[in-house]
Amino acid sequence: GDSVTQMEGPVTLSEEAFLTINCTYTATGYPSLFWYVQYPGEGLQLLLKATKADDKGSNKGFEATYRKETTSFHLEKGSVQVSDSAVYFCALTPGTYKYIFGTGTRLKVLA
Amino acid sequence: DVKVTQSSRYLVKRTGEKVFLECVQDMDHENMFWYRQDPGLGLRLIYFSYDVKMKEKGDIPEGYSVSREKKERFSLILESASTNQTSMYLCASSFIGGTNTGELFFGEGSRLTVL
């Protein structure tokens, strides 16, 4: 069945460091891919999305590229800030009512 | 902006009580969902609804029921709360069609503690 695997956390970085959070998926067809972010005490917010191969989603300095050949959707940011500290979820949907989430990666950015 | 509103951010209930968690969305979305979020387990789908009065079981429906009498409102009911239902509950809505890519829009969550 469909699945999403993302790297275990927590990830601890210093401010202005480069961030990569790995995400790989297994799915039939051409799912849409998402990154969600959850700040402490809040629900999930959509961070970025991509709907077809080679699409690049971007928002707030974060980027991720839909790589069908490697079934990956890695999240990157060139320079993280303390305010980026949160839990990040990779997710996919094949376009039905079904959504598959990764288990989340906690990011802590130190000043 | 799409808004999904959950009626209670924090609740404390006693074992055996009946608990209602309410969720309202203002974007005329057909699909609504209830998830449960626990440390180390990620998000698990309890129930979803694709239309008024329609519902489907998710991965962990035991101990829960839902109601969708109006399109904008989706309620989660714990008939007899138990301590293992202490968790963060997340409501979400979505629409697939046109240019929409089907992303989920989440409420802020309801943290339930059952004593």
CSV table of C-alpha atoms in Angstrom, one decimal:
chain,number,residue,atom,x,y,z
A,1,GLY,CA,0.0,0.0,0.0
A,2,ASP,CA,0.9,3.7,-0.1
A,3,SER,CA,3.4,4.9,2.5
A,4,VAL,CA,5.5,7.8,3.5
A,5,THR,CA,8.9,7.5,5.3
A,6,GLN,CA,10.6,10.5,6.7
A,7,MET,CA,13.8,10.9,8.7
A,8,GLU,CA,13.7,10.4,12.4
A,9,GLY,CA,14.2,13.4,14.6
A,10,PRO,CA,14.9,15.4,16.5
A,11,VAL,CA,17.0,17.5,14.2
A,12,THR,CA,18.9,20.2,16.1
A,13,LEU,CA,20.6,23.0,14.1
A,14,SER,CA,22.2,26.4,14.8
A,15,GLU,CA,20.6,29.5,13.4
A,16,GLU,CA,21.5,30.1,9.7
A,17,ALA,CA,22.4,26.4,9.1
A,18,PHE,CA,21.2,24.5,6.1
A,19,LEU,CA,18.3,22.2,6.6
A,20,THR,CA,17.4,19.0,4.8
A,21,ILE,CA,14.6,16.7,6.0
A,22,ASN,CA,14.3,13.5,3.9
A,23,CYS,CA,11.0,12.1,2.7
A,24,THR,CA,10.5,9.1,0.4
A,25,TYR,CA,7.2,7.6,-0.6
A,26,THR,CA,5.6,4.5,-2.1
A,27,ALA,CA,2.5,5.0,-4.1
A,28,THR,CA,0.9,3.8,-7.3
A,29,GLY,CA,0.1,6.4,-9.9
A,30,TYR,CA,0.9,10.0,-9.4
A,31,PRO,CA,0.1,11.3,-6.0
A,32,SER,CA,0.2,14.9,-4.8
A,33,LEU,CA,2.9,15.5,-2.3
A,34,PHE,CA,2.8,17.9,0.7
A,35,TRP,CA,4.9,19.3,3.5
A,36,TYR,CA,2.9,20.4,6.6
A,37,VAL,CA,4.3,22.2,9.6
A,38,GLN,CA,3.0,22.1,13.2
A,39,TYR,CA,4.1,24.8,15.6
A,40,PRO,CA,3.9,24.0,19.3
A,41,GLY,CA,0.3,23.7,20.6
A,42,GLU,CA,-1.2,24.2,17.1
A,43,GLY,CA,-2.7,22.2,14.3
A,44,LEU,CA,-1.0,21.4,11.0
A,45,GLN,CA,-0.5,24.1,8.4
A,46,LEU,CA,0.3,23.5,4.7
A,47,LEU,CA,3.9,24.6,4.0
A,48,LEU,CA,4.2,23.6,0.4
A,49,LYS,CA,2.9,21.2,-2.2
A,50,ALA,CA,3.7,19.6,-5.6
A,51,THR,CA,1.3,17.8,-7.8
A,52,LYS,CA,3.5,16.3,-10.6
A,53,ALA,CA,7.0,15.1,-11.3
A,54,ASP,CA,9.7,17.7,-11.3
A,55,ASP,CA,7.4,20.3,-9.7
A,56,LYS,CA,9.1,22.4,-7.1
A,57,GLY,CA,7.0,23.6,-4.2
A,58,SER,CA,8.3,26.6,-2.2
A,59,ASN,CA,7.2,28.8,0.7
A,60,LYS,CA,8.8,30.9,3.4
A,61,GLY,CA,12.3,30.0,2.1
A,62,PHE,CA,11.5,26.2,2.2
A,63,GLU,CA,11.7,24.2,-1.0
A,64,ALA,CA,10.9,20.6,-2.1
A,65,THR,CA,11.1,19.0,-5.5
A,66,TYR,CA,8.9,16.1,-6.6
A,67,ARG,CA,11.3,13.4,-7.8
A,68,LYS,CA,9.5,10.5,-9.3
A,69,GLU,CA,12.6,8.6,-10.3
A,70,THR,CA,13.8,8.5,-6.6
A,71,THR,CA,10.3,8.7,-5.1
A,72,SER,CA,11.4,11.5,-2.9
A,73,PHE,CA,10.2,14.9,-1.7
A,74,HIS,CA,13.0,16.2,0.5
A,75,LEU,CA,12.5,19.5,2.3
A,76,GLU,CA,15.3,22.1,2.3
A,77,LYS,CA,15.9,25.5,3.6
A,78,GLY,CA,19.1,27.5,3.1
A,79,SER,CA,19.2,29.3,6.4
A,80,VAL,CA,17.0,28.3,9.3
A,81,GLN,CA,15.8,30.6,12.0
A,82,VAL,CA,14.7,30.0,15.6
A,83,SER,CA,11.1,30.6,14.5
A,84,ASP,CA,11.3,27.5,12.2
A,85,SER,CA,11.4,25.3,15.2
A,86,ALA,CA,8.4,23.0,14.8
A,87,VAL,CA,7.4,19.5,13.7
A,88,TYR,CA,7.4,18.9,9.9
A,89,PHE,CA,5.2,16.2,8.3
A,90,CYS,CA,5.6,14.8,4.8
A,91,ALA,CA,2.3,13.6,3.2
A,92,LEU,CA,0.7,12.3,0.0
A,93,THR,CA,-2.7,11.9,-1.4
A,94,PRO,CA,-3.5,9.8,-4.5
A,95,GLY,CA,-6.4,12.2,-5.1
A,96,THR,CA,-9.2,10.4,-3.2
A,97,TYR,CA,-10.1,10.7,0.4
A,98,LYS,CA,-7.0,9.0,1.4
A,99,TYR,CA,-4.0,10.8,3.0
A,100,ILE,CA,-0.8,9.2,4.1
A,101,PHE,CA,1.4,11.1,6.6
A,102,GLY,CA,4.9,10.5,7.7
A,103,THR,CA,5.5,10.3,11.5
A,104,GLY,CA,6.9,13.8,11.6
A,105,THR,CA,10.4,15.3,12.2
A,106,ARG,CA,10.9,17.7,15.0
A,107,LEU,CA,13.3,20.5,14.2
A,108,LYS,CA,14.9,22.6,16.9
A,109,VAL,CA,16.9,25.7,15.9
A,110,LEU,CA,19.3,27.2,18.5
A,111,ALA,CA,20.2,30.9,18.6
B,1,ASP,CA,-8.5,32.3,4.0
B,2,VAL,CA,-10.0,28.9,4.7
B,3,LYS,CA,-10.8,28.5,8.3
B,4,VAL,CA,-11.4,25.3,10.2
B,5,THR,CA,-12.6,26.0,13.8
B,6,GLN,CA,-12.6,23.5,16.6
B,7,SER,CA,-14.8,24.4,19.4
B,8,SER,CA,-12.5,23.5,22.3
B,9,ARG,CA,-8.7,23.8,22.5
B,10,TYR,CA,-8.5,22.0,25.9
B,11,LEU,CA,-10.9,19.7,27.6
B,12,VAL,CA,-10.6,17.6,30.8
B,13,LYS,CA,-13.2,14.9,31.2
B,14,ARG,CA,-13.8,12.0,33.5
B,15,THR,CA,-13.8,8.3,32.5
B,16,GLY,CA,-17.2,7.3,31.3
B,17,GLU,CA,-18.4,10.8,30.3
B,18,LYS,CA,-19.8,11.5,26.9
B,19,VAL,CA,-17.6,13.9,25.0
B,20,PHE,CA,-18.4,16.0,21.9
B,21,LEU,CA,-15.8,17.6,19.8
B,22,GLU,CA,-17.1,20.1,17.3
B,23,CYS,CA,-15.6,21.3,14.0
B,24,VAL,CA,-16.8,23.9,11.6
B,25,GLN,CA,-15.3,24.9,8.2
B,26,ASP,CA,-16.3,28.0,6.2
B,27,MET,CA,-15.1,27.0,2.7
B,28,ASP,CA,-17.9,24.8,1.6
B,29,HIS,CA,-15.6,21.8,1.5
B,30,GLU,CA,-17.2,18.4,0.8
B,31,ASN,CA,-14.7,16.3,2.7
B,32,MET,CA,-14.1,16.5,6.5
B,33,PHE,CA,-11.8,14.4,8.7
B,34,TRP,CA,-11.1,13.6,12.3
B,35,TYR,CA,-7.5,12.6,13.2
B,36,ARG,CA,-5.9,11.6,16.4
B,37,GLN,CA,-2.3,12.6,17.0
B,38,ASP,CA,-0.1,10.8,19.5
B,39,PRO,CA,3.7,11.0,20.1
B,40,GLY,CA,5.5,8.5,18.0
B,41,LEU,CA,2.4,7.5,16.1
B,42,GLY,CA,1.9,10.5,13.9
B,43,LEU,CA,-1.7,11.2,12.6
B,44,ARG,CA,-4.2,8.4,12.6
B,45,LEU,CA,-7.6,8.7,10.8
B,46,ILE,CA,-10.6,8.1,13.0
B,47,TYR,CA,-13.5,8.9,10.6
B,48,PHE,CA,-14.1,11.0,7.5
B,49,SER,CA,-17.1,12.3,5.7
B,50,TYR,CA,-17.5,13.1,2.0
B,51,ASP,CA,-21.0,14.5,2.1
B,52,VAL,CA,-23.7,15.4,4.5
B,53,LYS,CA,-24.9,12.4,6.5
B,54,MET,CA,-22.2,10.3,4.9
B,55,LYS,CA,-19.4,8.8,6.9
B,56,GLU,CA,-16.6,6.3,6.6
B,57,LYS,CA,-14.5,4.6,9.2
B,58,GLY,CA,-10.8,5.4,9.2
B,59,ASP,CA,-8.0,3.4,10.7
B,60,ILE,CA,-9.0,3.6,14.4
B,61,PRO,CA,-12.8,4.1,14.7
B,62,GLU,CA,-13.4,2.0,17.8
B,63,GLY,CA,-14.8,4.0,20.7
B,64,TYR,CA,-15.8,6.9,18.5
B,65,SER,CA,-18.7,8.0,16.4
B,66,VAL,CA,-19.3,11.0,14.2
B,67,SER,CA,-22.2,13.2,13.0
B,68,ARG,CA,-22.5,15.4,9.9
B,69,GLU,CA,-25.9,17.0,9.7
B,70,LYS,CA,-24.8,20.1,7.9
B,71,LYS,CA,-22.0,20.5,5.3
B,72,GLU,CA,-19.9,22.8,7.4
B,73,ARG,CA,-20.0,20.9,10.7
B,74,PHE,CA,-18.5,17.6,11.6
B,75,SER,CA,-18.7,16.3,15.2
B,76,LEU,CA,-16.7,13.6,16.9
B,77,ILE,CA,-18.4,11.8,19.8
B,78,LEU,CA,-16.8,9.7,22.4
B,79,GLU,CA,-19.7,7.8,23.9
B,80,SER,CA,-17.9,6.8,27.0
B,81,ALA,CA,-14.5,8.4,27.4
B,82,SER,CA,-11.6,6.2,28.5
B,83,THR,CA,-8.1,7.2,29.6
B,84,ASN,CA,-6.6,5.7,26.4
B,85,GLN,CA,-8.5,8.4,24.5
B,86,THR,CA,-6.4,11.1,26.0
B,87,SER,CA,-4.9,12.7,22.9
B,88,MET,CA,-4.7,15.6,20.5
B,89,TYR,CA,-7.7,15.6,18.1
B,90,LEU,CA,-7.4,17.3,14.8
B,91,CYS,CA,-10.2,18.2,12.4
B,92,ALA,CA,-9.5,18.8,8.7
B,93,SER,CA,-11.4,19.6,5.5
B,94,SER,CA,-10.6,19.3,1.8
B,95,PHE,CA,-11.9,19.8,-1.6
B,96,ILE,CA,-10.7,18.0,-4.7
B,97,GLY,CA,-11.7,19.6,-8.0
B,98,GLY,CA,-10.8,22.2,-10.5
B,99,THR,CA,-7.4,23.6,-9.7
B,100,ASN,CA,-7.5,22.5,-6.1
B,101,THR,CA,-4.9,19.8,-5.4
B,102,GLY,CA,-6.7,18.4,-2.4
B,103,GLU,CA,-4.6,19.6,0.4
B,104,LEU,CA,-6.0,19.3,3.9
B,105,PHE,CA,-6.9,22.4,6.0
B,106,PHE,CA,-6.6,21.8,9.7
B,107,GLY,CA,-8.1,23.2,12.8
B,108,GLU,CA,-5.9,24.2,15.7
B,109,GLY,CA,-6.6,20.9,17.5
B,110,SER,CA,-8.4,19.9,20.7
B,111,ARG,CA,-6.3,18.4,23.4
B,112,LEU,CA,-8.4,16.0,25.5
B,113,THR,CA,-7.4,14.6,28.8
B,114,VAL,CA,-9.5,11.8,30.3
B,115,LEU,CA,-9.0,11.3,34.0
